[in-house]
């Protein structure tokens, strides 16, 4: 019933998104206390050591009493009760314009673990033991990936006049992905699909467009999350908010490559050991808004994203390569793993390196939160990329009305 409610209401209003957000964020809002002795319950917290020192030195009325315990890697571990945490939150906001500026933990061990996770997640460190050892499951799935279903997804998404984040078409696009993914998830109790509403700390919408997240619960290490993402929105950079923005390559192609990977996983009944989340991000084109909100929240919730793959523009082939691995705002060790996957499963492809030179897509949102990110891109950049993006001419005929190139990225995602 909630699913039907969300589905139906998306067409008419945004109210459903608020409900969905409440459900989605609900678990992270659960109050977690560690009452063991008399007096108000105490919490452990981690905060930037110099910021916390500044607050503790204020010594003015309303300065919270925070018991400093120790510092590790520039992050302080401290103790406080509920009232003091509330006061700390206010002071952090006053001094550093942060919403809370600290992370609350129920145990000392959890605080320590959070700090070591931060240290381990330095963008260039290989903190995952990358192996390619699952050919028995992967090879048949790679073989099952097909061009026609990818082509159809691109046709469906690019048929909308625009998928701009603040237009009705932006909600129609979100709804289309929600319903395609829900259909694919049907019959798998380990697969769920939810809209992810983008709210700031005051509860206001950052964008009316929700991201769409399909989760496959991991069988052995469910707390380790692998993200596969692309952006659902499009933009017409010269035609105003209502201008035609088919976005066939940017980025219906990436969403279509992902959707085919989901279809094959379902067809072959593949159950990943780790949790996999497919994310169709909202509002990328106005500044990575959806992915940034998700990556910010995941870091605040201390979620263990062990890798994020970004598929943005997968269906326009350049002359000199099949896949250009973007080297900036990405993790070098994970990029090498991406190349090794291509060598293992698609050995005929030509892979090169390219750099955007700026935070060009949603991989940067993860990278900026110290999660390892990669972006395999359709062509050598900037020499050979699809210059029709953000225009009315970003249509499938630029790719000879087929999705042969995007298929390579489905296989890589698989
Ligand atoms: N798909 C593009 C980014 C892109 C273009 C990557 C060409 C590689 C080659 C993306 O949707 C986009 O347009 N990004 C914006 C930046 C973003 C922060 C708003 C851009 O490139 O202007
Ligand atoms: Zn894009």
Short mmCIF file of N, CA, C and O in Angstrom, two decimals, residues 15-114:
data_model
loop_
_atom_site.label_atom_id
_atom_site.label_comp_id
_atom_site.label_asym_id
_atom_site.label_seq_id
_atom_site.Cartn_x
_atom_site.Cartn_y
_atom_site.Cartn_z
N UNK A 15 3.97 15.52 -1.82
CA UNK A 15 3.71 15.11 -0.44
C UNK A 15 4.23 13.71 -0.16
O UNK A 15 4.76 13.43 0.91
N UNK A 16 4.10 12.82 -1.15
CA UNK A 16 4.52 11.44 -0.94
C UNK A 16 6.01 11.36 -0.65
O UNK A 16 6.46 10.49 0.09
N UNK A 17 6.75 12.29 -1.20
CA UNK A 17 8.18 12.23 -0.99
C UNK A 17 8.53 12.47 0.47
O UNK A 17 9.48 11.92 0.99
N UNK A 18 7.74 13.31 1.10
CA UNK A 18 8.00 13.58 2.51
C UNK A 18 7.77 12.30 3.32
O UNK A 18 8.57 11.95 4.18
N UNK A 19 6.71 11.59 2.98
CA UNK A 19 6.42 10.33 3.66
C UNK A 19 7.56 9.34 3.40
O UNK A 19 8.09 8.72 4.32
N UNK A 20 7.94 9.25 2.13
CA UNK A 20 9.01 8.31 1.78
C UNK A 20 10.29 8.66 2.52
O UNK A 20 11.00 7.79 3.02
N UNK A 21 10.57 9.94 2.62
CA UNK A 21 11.78 10.37 3.33
C UNK A 21 11.71 9.98 4.78
O UNK A 21 12.68 9.51 5.37
N UNK A 22 10.54 10.15 5.37
CA UNK A 22 10.38 9.81 6.79
C UNK A 22 10.63 8.33 7.00
O UNK A 22 11.33 7.93 7.93
N UNK A 23 10.11 7.51 6.08
CA UNK A 23 10.33 6.07 6.19
C UNK A 23 11.80 5.75 5.98
O UNK A 23 12.43 5.03 6.74
N UNK A 24 12.36 6.38 4.91
CA UNK A 24 13.73 6.04 4.53
C UNK A 24 14.72 6.45 5.61
O UNK A 24 15.62 5.72 5.97
N UNK A 25 14.53 7.68 6.12
CA UNK A 25 15.48 8.18 7.11
C UNK A 25 15.15 7.70 8.51
O UNK A 25 15.93 7.87 9.42
N UNK A 26 13.98 7.11 8.64
CA UNK A 26 13.50 6.76 9.97
C UNK A 26 14.52 6.00 10.79
O UNK A 26 14.78 6.33 11.94
N UNK A 27 15.13 4.98 10.16
CA UNK A 27 16.02 4.12 10.92
C UNK A 27 17.21 4.91 11.47
O UNK A 27 17.70 4.62 12.55
N UNK A 28 17.66 5.92 10.73
CA UNK A 28 18.84 6.64 11.19
C UNK A 28 18.48 7.65 12.28
O UNK A 28 19.35 8.21 12.90
N UNK A 29 17.20 7.88 12.47
CA UNK A 29 16.80 8.85 13.48
C UNK A 29 16.50 8.17 14.82
O UNK A 29 16.17 8.84 15.78
N UNK A 30 16.58 6.85 14.84
CA UNK A 30 16.30 6.14 16.08
C UNK A 30 17.27 6.59 17.16
O UNK A 30 18.47 6.67 16.93
N UNK A 31 16.73 6.88 18.29
CA UNK A 31 17.53 7.38 19.41
C UNK A 31 18.25 6.22 20.06
O UNK A 31 17.66 5.21 20.42
N UNK A 32 19.56 6.34 20.18
CA UNK A 32 20.39 5.20 20.57
C UNK A 32 21.09 5.53 21.89
O UNK A 32 22.09 6.20 21.89
N UNK A 33 20.56 5.11 23.00
CA UNK A 33 21.23 5.49 24.24
C UNK A 33 21.98 4.32 24.88
O UNK A 33 21.81 3.18 24.53
N UNK A 34 22.87 4.65 25.78
CA UNK A 34 23.77 3.65 26.33
C UNK A 34 23.70 3.72 27.84
O UNK A 34 24.70 3.84 28.51
N UNK A 35 22.49 3.70 28.37
CA UNK A 35 22.26 3.88 29.80
C UNK A 35 22.84 2.70 30.58
O UNK A 35 22.39 1.59 30.45
N UNK A 36 23.86 2.95 31.33
CA UNK A 36 24.41 1.86 32.13
C UNK A 36 24.49 2.23 33.60
O UNK A 36 24.48 1.37 34.45
N UNK A 37 24.60 3.51 33.91
CA UNK A 37 24.76 3.89 35.30
C UNK A 37 23.78 5.00 35.65
O UNK A 37 23.05 5.49 34.78
N UNK A 38 23.79 5.42 36.89
CA UNK A 38 22.89 6.48 37.32
C UNK A 38 23.25 7.80 36.66
O UNK A 38 24.33 7.97 36.13
N UNK A 39 22.32 8.76 36.69
CA UNK A 39 22.56 10.05 36.05
C UNK A 39 22.12 9.98 34.61
O UNK A 39 21.71 8.93 34.11
N UNK A 40 22.16 11.12 33.95
CA UNK A 40 21.72 11.14 32.55
C UNK A 40 22.60 10.24 31.70
O UNK A 40 23.80 10.14 31.96
N UNK A 41 22.01 9.58 30.70
CA UNK A 41 22.83 8.70 29.85
C UNK A 41 23.92 9.48 29.14
O UNK A 41 23.70 10.61 28.71
N UNK A 42 25.07 8.87 29.02
CA UNK A 42 26.22 9.50 28.38
C UNK A 42 26.39 8.94 26.98
O UNK A 42 26.12 7.77 26.73
N UNK A 43 26.85 9.79 26.10
CA UNK A 43 27.12 9.38 24.74
C UNK A 43 28.57 9.63 24.40
O UNK A 43 29.18 10.56 24.92
N UNK A 44 29.06 8.82 23.49
CA UNK A 44 30.38 9.08 22.91
C UNK A 44 30.18 9.90 21.66
O UNK A 44 29.18 9.72 20.95
N UNK A 45 31.09 10.78 21.39
CA UNK A 45 31.00 11.52 20.15
C UNK A 45 32.37 11.69 19.53
O UNK A 45 33.39 11.65 20.24
N UNK A 46 32.39 11.83 18.22
CA UNK A 46 33.62 12.19 17.53
C UNK A 46 33.38 13.52 16.82
O UNK A 46 32.30 13.77 16.29
N UNK A 47 34.39 14.39 16.87
CA UNK A 47 34.29 15.70 16.24
C UNK A 47 35.69 16.15 15.86
O UNK A 47 36.68 15.65 16.41
N UNK A 48 35.76 17.08 14.92
CA UNK A 48 37.06 17.65 14.56
C UNK A 48 37.72 18.18 15.83
O UNK A 48 37.13 18.97 16.58
N UNK A 49 38.96 17.75 16.09
CA UNK A 49 39.59 18.06 17.38
C UNK A 49 39.75 19.56 17.60
O UNK A 49 39.49 20.06 18.71
N UNK A 50 40.15 20.31 16.56
CA UNK A 50 40.36 21.74 16.78
C UNK A 50 39.03 22.47 16.95
O UNK A 50 38.92 23.42 17.74
N UNK A 51 38.01 22.02 16.24
CA UNK A 51 36.70 22.64 16.41
C UNK A 51 36.17 22.40 17.83
O UNK A 51 35.64 23.31 18.49
N UNK A 52 36.32 21.15 18.29
CA UNK A 52 35.82 20.84 19.63
C UNK A 52 36.61 21.63 20.69
O UNK A 52 36.03 22.17 21.64
N UNK A 53 37.93 21.74 20.47
CA UNK A 53 38.76 22.50 21.42
C UNK A 53 38.30 23.95 21.47
O UNK A 53 38.21 24.56 22.55
N UNK A 54 37.98 24.50 20.31
CA UNK A 54 37.49 25.88 20.25
C UNK A 54 36.21 26.02 21.08
O UNK A 54 36.10 26.93 21.92
N UNK A 55 35.29 25.12 20.89
CA UNK A 55 34.00 25.20 21.61
C UNK A 55 34.22 25.06 23.12
O UNK A 55 33.63 25.80 23.92
N UNK A 56 35.11 24.12 23.50
CA UNK A 56 35.33 23.90 24.93
C UNK A 56 36.01 25.11 25.57
O UNK A 56 35.91 25.33 26.77
N UNK A 57 36.74 25.90 24.75
CA UNK A 57 37.47 27.05 25.30
C UNK A 57 36.59 28.30 25.40
O UNK A 57 37.01 29.31 25.95
N UNK A 58 35.39 28.25 24.85
CA UNK A 58 34.54 29.45 24.80
C UNK A 58 34.28 30.00 26.19
O UNK A 58 34.30 31.20 26.42
N UNK A 59 33.96 29.06 27.10
CA UNK A 59 33.82 29.44 28.51
C UNK A 59 32.76 30.51 28.75
O UNK A 59 32.83 31.23 29.72
N UNK A 60 31.82 30.60 27.81
CA UNK A 60 30.76 31.61 27.96
C UNK A 60 29.48 30.90 28.41
O UNK A 60 29.43 29.68 28.49
N UNK A 61 28.48 31.69 28.66
CA UNK A 61 27.21 31.11 29.07
C UNK A 61 26.71 30.18 27.96
O UNK A 61 26.78 30.51 26.78
N UNK A 62 26.26 29.02 28.34
CA UNK A 62 25.74 28.07 27.35
C UNK A 62 26.81 27.19 26.75
O UNK A 62 26.51 26.35 25.91
N UNK A 63 28.06 27.36 27.16
CA UNK A 63 29.11 26.47 26.65
C UNK A 63 28.86 25.05 27.18
O UNK A 63 28.74 24.86 28.38
N UNK A 64 28.73 24.09 26.29
CA UNK A 64 28.41 22.75 26.74
C UNK A 64 29.56 22.10 27.52
O UNK A 64 30.73 22.39 27.24
N UNK A 65 29.22 21.29 28.49
CA UNK A 65 30.24 20.54 29.22
C UNK A 65 30.50 19.24 28.46
O UNK A 65 29.65 18.37 28.37
N UNK A 66 31.66 19.19 27.84
CA UNK A 66 32.04 18.02 27.03
C UNK A 66 33.30 17.44 27.64
O UNK A 66 34.30 18.14 27.79
N UNK A 67 33.25 16.18 28.01
CA UNK A 67 34.42 15.55 28.62
C UNK A 67 35.33 15.00 27.52
O UNK A 67 34.98 14.04 26.83
N UNK A 68 36.47 15.67 27.32
CA UNK A 68 37.42 15.24 26.28
C UNK A 68 38.11 13.95 26.72
O UNK A 68 38.60 13.85 27.85
N UNK A 69 38.18 12.97 25.86
CA UNK A 69 38.81 11.70 26.22
C UNK A 69 40.17 11.56 25.54
O UNK A 69 41.19 11.38 26.20
N UNK A 70 40.19 11.65 24.21
CA UNK A 70 41.46 11.50 23.50
C UNK A 70 41.33 12.00 22.07
O UNK A 70 40.21 12.24 21.59
N UNK A 71 42.49 12.16 21.42
CA UNK A 71 42.49 12.59 20.02
C UNK A 71 43.21 11.56 19.17
O UNK A 71 44.25 11.03 19.55
N UNK A 72 42.62 11.26 18.01
CA UNK A 72 43.26 10.36 17.05
C UNK A 72 43.09 10.95 15.66
O UNK A 72 41.97 11.27 15.26
N UNK A 73 44.17 11.06 14.92
CA UNK A 73 44.11 11.56 13.54
C UNK A 73 43.37 12.89 13.42
O UNK A 73 42.62 13.10 12.47
N UNK A 74 43.53 13.76 14.39
CA UNK A 74 42.87 15.06 14.31
C UNK A 74 41.40 15.04 14.69
O UNK A 74 40.71 16.05 14.59
N UNK A 75 40.93 13.88 15.10
CA UNK A 75 39.52 13.77 15.50
C UNK A 75 39.47 13.46 17.00
O UNK A 75 40.19 12.58 17.48
N UNK A 76 38.64 14.22 17.71
CA UNK A 76 38.53 14.04 19.15
C UNK A 76 37.44 13.02 19.47
O UNK A 76 36.40 12.97 18.81
N UNK A 77 37.70 12.24 20.51
CA UNK A 77 36.66 11.40 21.10
C UNK A 77 36.29 12.06 22.43
O UNK A 77 37.17 12.44 23.20
N UNK A 78 35.01 12.23 22.67
CA UNK A 78 34.57 12.93 23.87
C UNK A 78 33.27 12.29 24.37
O UNK A 78 32.69 11.43 23.72
N UNK A 79 32.85 12.73 25.55
CA UNK A 79 31.63 12.21 26.17
C UNK A 79 30.74 13.36 26.60
O UNK A 79 31.24 14.39 27.04
N UNK A 80 29.44 13.16 26.47
CA UNK A 80 28.50 14.19 26.90
C UNK A 80 27.12 13.56 27.06
O UNK A 80 26.87 12.48 26.53
N UNK A 81 26.24 14.27 27.77
CA UNK A 81 24.87 13.76 27.85
C UNK A 81 24.02 14.46 26.79
O UNK A 81 24.49 15.32 26.04
N UNK A 82 22.77 14.09 26.76
CA UNK A 82 21.88 14.55 25.70
C UNK A 82 21.78 16.09 25.64
O UNK A 82 21.87 16.68 24.57
N UNK A 83 21.62 16.71 26.79
CA UNK A 83 21.48 18.17 26.82
C UNK A 83 22.75 18.85 26.32
O UNK A 83 22.71 19.84 25.61
N UNK A 84 23.89 18.29 26.74
CA UNK A 84 25.16 18.88 26.32
C UNK A 84 25.37 18.70 24.82
O UNK A 84 25.95 19.58 24.16
N UNK A 85 24.91 17.57 24.31
CA UNK A 85 25.02 17.37 22.85
C UNK A 85 24.19 18.40 22.10
O UNK A 85 24.62 18.93 21.08
N UNK A 86 22.99 18.68 22.63
CA UNK A 86 22.14 19.68 21.98
C UNK A 86 22.83 21.04 22.01
O UNK A 86 22.82 21.78 21.01
N UNK A 87 23.44 21.37 23.14
CA UNK A 87 24.16 22.65 23.25
C UNK A 87 25.35 22.67 22.30
O UNK A 87 25.62 23.69 21.64
N UNK A 88 26.05 21.55 22.19
CA UNK A 88 27.20 21.47 21.28
C UNK A 88 26.75 21.71 19.85
O UNK A 88 27.41 22.43 19.09
N UNK A 89 25.62 21.11 19.50
CA UNK A 89 25.10 21.29 18.15
C UNK A 89 24.88 22.77 17.84
O UNK A 89 25.26 23.27 16.78
N UNK A 90 24.27 23.48 18.80
CA UNK A 90 24.03 24.92 18.61
C UNK A 90 25.33 25.69 18.48
O UNK A 90 25.46 26.56 17.61
N UNK A 91 26.30 25.38 19.32
CA UNK A 91 27.59 26.09 19.28
C UNK A 91 28.33 25.80 17.97
O UNK A 91 28.98 26.69 17.41
N UNK A 92 28.28 24.55 17.51
CA UNK A 92 28.93 24.20 16.23
C UNK A 92 28.31 25.01 15.11
O UNK A 92 28.99 25.47 14.20
N UNK A 93 26.98 25.17 15.19
CA UNK A 93 26.30 25.93 14.15
C UNK A 93 26.75 27.39 14.19
O UNK A 93 27.08 27.96 13.15
N UNK A 94 26.77 27.97 15.38
CA UNK A 94 27.21 29.36 15.53
C UNK A 94 28.64 29.57 15.04
O UNK A 94 28.94 30.50 14.30
N UNK A 95 29.53 28.67 15.45
CA UNK A 95 30.95 28.89 15.20
C UNK A 95 31.38 28.46 13.80
O UNK A 95 32.23 29.09 13.20
N UNK A 96 30.81 27.34 13.32
CA UNK A 96 31.34 26.76 12.07
C UNK A 96 30.25 26.55 11.01
O UNK A 96 30.51 25.97 9.98
N UNK A 97 29.05 27.01 11.30
CA UNK A 97 27.93 26.85 10.35
C UNK A 97 27.73 25.39 9.95
O UNK A 97 27.44 25.07 8.81
N UNK A 98 27.95 24.51 10.91
CA UNK A 98 27.69 23.10 10.65
C UNK A 98 26.37 22.73 11.30
O UNK A 98 25.99 23.30 12.32
N UNK A 99 25.70 21.73 10.72
CA UNK A 99 24.39 21.35 11.26
C UNK A 99 24.53 20.71 12.62
O UNK A 99 23.80 21.00 13.54
N UNK A 100 25.50 19.78 12.75
CA UNK A 100 25.75 19.29 14.11
C UNK A 100 27.25 19.29 14.36
O UNK A 100 27.71 19.70 15.40
N UNK A 101 28.02 18.87 13.36
CA UNK A 101 29.47 18.97 13.48
C UNK A 101 30.11 17.85 14.27
O UNK A 101 31.31 17.85 14.48
N UNK A 102 29.29 16.89 14.72
CA UNK A 102 29.87 15.75 15.43
C UNK A 102 29.03 14.52 15.11
O UNK A 102 27.91 14.63 14.61
N UNK A 103 29.62 13.36 15.38
CA UNK A 103 28.88 12.10 15.20
C UNK A 103 28.68 11.48 16.57
O UNK A 103 29.60 11.45 17.39
N UNK A 104 27.48 11.02 16.81
CA UNK A 104 27.14 10.41 18.10
C UNK A 104 27.33 8.89 18.01
O UNK A 104 26.98 8.27 17.02
N UNK A 105 27.89 8.31 19.07
CA UNK A 105 28.10 6.86 19.10
C UNK A 105 27.60 6.32 20.42
O UNK A 105 27.64 7.01 21.43
N UNK A 106 27.18 5.06 20.43
CA UNK A 106 26.71 4.50 21.69
C UNK A 106 27.83 3.86 22.49
O UNK A 106 27.66 3.61 23.68
N UNK A 107 28.96 3.57 21.85
CA UNK A 107 30.08 2.99 22.61
C UNK A 107 31.39 3.68 22.21
O UNK A 107 31.50 4.26 21.13
N UNK A 108 32.36 3.54 23.08
CA UNK A 108 33.71 4.04 22.81
C UNK A 108 34.29 3.33 21.59
O UNK A 108 34.90 3.94 20.71
N UNK A 109 34.06 2.02 21.50
CA UNK A 109 34.60 1.22 20.40
C UNK A 109 34.08 1.73 19.04
O UNK A 109 34.80 1.79 18.05
N UNK A 110 32.81 2.10 19.05
CA UNK A 110 32.22 2.60 17.81
C UNK A 110 32.87 3.93 17.39
O UNK A 110 33.11 4.17 16.20
N UNK A 111 33.16 4.76 18.38
CA UNK A 111 33.83 6.03 18.09
C UNK A 111 35.21 5.78 17.48
O UNK A 111 35.59 6.40 16.48
N UNK A 112 35.95 4.85 18.08
CA UNK A 112 37.29 4.53 17.58
C UNK A 112 37.20 3.98 16.16
O UNK A 112 37.97 4.35 15.26
N UNK A 113 36.22 3.12 15.93
CA UNK A 113 36.07 2.49 14.62
C UNK A 113 35.77 3.55 13.55
O UNK A 113 36.27 3.47 12.43
N UNK A 114 34.96 4.52 13.92
CA UNK A 114 34.63 5.59 12.97
C UNK A 114 35.89 6.33 12.53
O UNK A 114 36.08 6.61 11.36
#
